[in-house]
Short mmCIF file of C-alpha atoms in Angstrom, two decimals:
data_model
loop_
_atom_site.label_atom_id
_atom_site.label_comp_id
_atom_site.label_asym_id
_atom_site.label_seq_id
_atom_site.Cartn_x
_atom_site.Cartn_y
_atom_site.Cartn_z
CA MET A 1 104.31 66.33 110.21
CA SER A 2 102.80 64.47 107.29
CA ARG A 3 102.16 66.09 103.97
CA LYS A 4 98.70 66.11 102.42
CA LEU A 5 98.47 63.64 99.56
CA PRO A 6 96.55 64.74 96.47
CA ASP A 7 93.29 62.99 95.55
CA VAL A 8 94.33 63.13 91.89
CA LEU A 9 97.95 62.19 91.43
CA PRO A 10 99.59 64.69 89.05
CA ASP A 11 101.40 63.54 85.91
CA GLY A 12 105.01 62.78 86.67
CA ASP A 13 107.74 60.28 87.37
CA TYR A 14 107.45 58.38 90.65
CA VAL A 15 109.05 55.56 92.55
CA ILE A 16 106.18 53.26 93.54
CA TYR A 17 106.60 51.63 96.95
CA SER A 18 104.65 48.65 98.23
CA LEU A 19 103.59 49.49 101.79
CA ILE A 20 104.66 46.07 102.94
CA ASP A 21 107.94 45.58 101.14
CA GLY A 22 109.63 48.49 99.37
CA PRO A 23 110.11 49.84 95.84
CA LEU A 24 108.76 48.26 92.66
CA GLY A 25 110.63 47.74 89.41
CA ILE A 26 110.66 45.44 86.41
CA GLY A 27 112.43 42.15 85.96
CA SER A 28 115.59 41.92 83.91
CA ILE A 29 114.45 39.00 81.75
CA MET A 30 111.84 39.47 79.04
CA GLY A 31 109.50 36.56 78.44
CA ALA A 32 108.74 34.93 75.11
CA THR A 33 105.82 37.32 74.66
CA ASP A 34 107.99 40.44 75.13
CA ARG A 35 106.49 40.96 78.57
CA VAL A 36 108.60 41.95 81.57
CA PRO A 37 107.18 41.30 85.04
CA VAL A 38 106.49 44.23 87.37
CA ILE A 39 108.15 43.03 90.55
CA ASN A 40 109.02 43.76 94.12
CA PRO A 41 112.73 43.03 93.74
CA SER A 42 115.35 41.72 96.10
CA PRO A 43 116.71 43.93 98.90
CA GLY A 44 119.30 46.47 97.76
CA PHE A 45 117.56 47.06 94.43
CA TYR A 46 117.86 50.61 93.06
CA PRO A 47 114.29 51.92 92.65
CA GLN A 48 113.01 52.45 89.10
CA LYS A 49 110.98 55.44 87.92
CA PHE A 50 107.42 54.84 86.79
CA GLY A 51 105.77 57.41 84.52
CA VAL A 52 102.23 58.20 85.64
CA ARG A 53 99.99 60.04 83.16
CA VAL A 54 96.38 61.12 83.73
CA VAL A 55 94.02 59.78 81.04
CA ASP A 56 90.70 60.92 82.55
CA GLU A 57 90.82 63.04 85.70
CA SER A 58 87.10 62.55 86.49
CA LYS A 59 87.57 58.76 86.58
CA ARG A 60 91.06 59.07 88.12
CA SER A 61 92.32 56.83 85.33
CA TYR A 62 95.98 56.69 84.40
CA VAL A 63 98.52 55.02 82.16
CA ILE A 64 101.59 53.78 84.04
CA THR A 65 104.87 53.23 82.17
CA VAL A 66 108.31 52.00 83.17
CA ASP A 67 111.50 51.83 81.11
CA GLY A 68 109.64 52.84 77.92
CA LYS A 69 107.04 50.09 78.36
CA THR A 70 103.39 50.30 79.39
CA THR A 71 101.98 48.34 82.30
CA ARG A 72 99.27 45.77 81.61
CA ASP A 73 97.82 42.65 83.13
CA ASP A 74 97.07 39.13 82.01
CA GLY A 75 94.18 38.68 84.45
CA GLN A 76 96.43 37.54 87.30
CA LEU A 77 99.80 39.32 87.03
CA VAL A 78 101.06 42.81 86.18
CA TYR A 79 103.76 43.21 83.54
CA ALA A 80 105.34 45.84 81.28
CA SER A 81 105.38 45.54 77.50
CA LYS A 82 105.21 47.43 74.21
CA GLU A 83 101.52 46.50 73.91
CA GLU A 84 98.59 48.92 74.09
CA PRO A 85 98.55 50.54 77.56
CA GLN A 86 96.15 49.34 80.24
CA LYS A 87 94.21 52.04 82.07
CA TRP A 88 94.48 51.98 85.86
CA VAL A 89 92.51 53.83 88.54
CA ILE A 90 94.70 55.26 91.30
CA THR A 91 92.66 56.02 94.42
CA LEU A 92 93.84 57.70 97.60
CA SER A 93 93.10 55.98 100.90
CA ARG A 94 93.43 58.93 103.29
CA GLN A 95 93.36 56.75 106.41
CA ASP A 96 96.37 54.80 105.14
CA SER A 97 98.23 57.72 103.49
CA ALA A 98 98.61 55.48 100.44
CA TYR A 99 96.96 54.62 97.13
CA THR A 100 95.34 51.59 95.55
CA ILE A 101 95.88 50.79 91.86
CA THR A 102 92.94 49.01 90.22
CA LYS A 103 92.21 48.00 86.66
CA LEU A 104 89.70 50.43 85.10
CA SER A 105 86.06 49.29 85.45
CA THR A 106 86.97 46.39 87.77
CA ASN A 107 87.84 45.82 91.42
CA LEU A 108 91.08 44.00 90.51
CA ALA A 109 93.96 45.68 92.35
CA TRP A 110 97.75 45.54 92.19
CA THR A 111 98.76 43.18 94.98
CA ASP A 112 102.16 42.52 96.55
CA ARG A 113 101.69 39.17 98.22
CA GLY A 114 104.57 39.96 100.54
CA GLN A 115 107.03 37.63 102.09
CA GLU A 116 105.01 34.51 101.47
CA ARG A 117 107.30 31.53 101.42
CA ARG A 118 106.38 28.91 98.90
CA GLN A 119 108.14 25.56 98.75
CA ASP A 120 108.93 26.07 95.06
CA ARG A 121 110.95 29.26 95.74
CA ARG A 122 114.69 28.76 95.67
CA ASP A 123 115.60 31.99 97.41
CA PRO A 124 113.48 33.88 99.96
CA ASP A 125 114.83 37.16 98.56
CA GLU A 126 114.02 36.43 94.91
CA PRO A 127 111.77 39.04 93.32
CA ARG A 128 108.02 38.62 93.41
CA GLN A 129 105.76 39.63 90.55
CA ILE A 130 102.96 42.03 91.41
CA GLY A 131 99.65 40.22 91.14
CA LEU A 132 96.15 41.35 90.31
CA GLN A 133 93.51 40.32 92.87
CA PRO A 134 90.10 41.61 93.98
CA LEU A 135 90.45 44.66 96.24
CA THR A 136 90.21 43.39 99.81
CA THR A 137 88.53 45.44 102.50
CA THR A 138 87.81 44.55 106.10
CA SER A 139 86.77 46.72 108.97
CA LEU A 140 89.66 47.61 111.24
CA GLY A 141 89.53 50.32 113.88
CA GLY A 142 91.08 53.56 112.59
CA HIS A 143 92.13 52.10 109.23
CA SER A 144 90.39 51.89 105.89
CA GLY A 145 90.36 48.12 106.01
CA ILE A 146 92.23 47.87 102.72
CA SER A 147 94.79 45.11 102.87
CA PRO A 148 98.35 46.54 103.18
CA THR A 149 99.30 44.18 100.33
CA GLN A 150 97.21 46.43 98.05
CA LEU A 151 98.47 49.83 99.22
CA PHE A 152 101.24 51.78 97.49
CA ARG A 153 103.07 55.09 97.94
CA PHE A 154 104.09 57.28 95.00
CA GLU A 155 107.22 59.33 95.72
CA VAL A 156 109.02 61.77 93.46
CA PRO A 157 112.50 60.26 92.93
CA ARG A 158 115.47 62.05 94.38
CA GLU A 159 118.05 62.87 91.76
CA GLN A 160 121.40 61.23 92.39
CA LYS A 161 124.31 63.61 91.95
CA LEU A 162 128.00 63.08 92.52
CA PRO A 163 129.63 65.54 94.90
CA SER A 164 131.78 68.12 93.17
CA GLY A 165 135.40 67.17 92.74
CA ASN A 166 138.04 66.04 90.29
CA TYR A 167 137.21 62.67 88.80
CA LYS A 168 139.20 60.49 86.44
CA ILE A 169 137.31 58.52 83.83
CA TYR A 170 138.70 55.09 82.98
CA SER A 171 138.17 52.88 79.95
CA LEU A 172 136.19 49.73 80.71
CA VAL A 173 138.32 47.85 78.17
CA SER A 174 141.88 48.82 79.08
CA ASN A 175 141.31 50.22 82.57
CA GLN A 176 143.43 53.21 81.52
CA PRO A 177 142.47 56.85 82.15
CA LEU A 178 140.72 58.50 79.19
#
């Protein structure tokens, strides 16, 4: 039984999943311009929480943050930085049970190009930066026609808790119990 997805995503913290390849996060290396790429990381990556805040409910516009940074674009790629936040439109595709994320007042959508293998890539599992490309629609029987590379799920993160028990805490320096 599938749950009904809301047309307007409520404010909250979410793990954003690419429909084709898993959870999104941000890279660990900040560029010279203090920008960190929004990526689809390597397998085994622990999902990061993205803060989603409604800016204008009638336009379904949002600000998306991660790790204290706002998400923005440079025309081709999505990144996180301390710059002024970019406004994004998050739209439900009921047929796909997923959402598209487009730049406000454009048809440029977050795009996970998937497992494309380029000759210049050293490792097939290296993270891929989320791109920004025109929203692609085609007519497919029973589906919206939106490319799966441009569809995302927003899931409330499950809190990780240790089972109850007696734990010893050790110093990272001396490896002795504290």
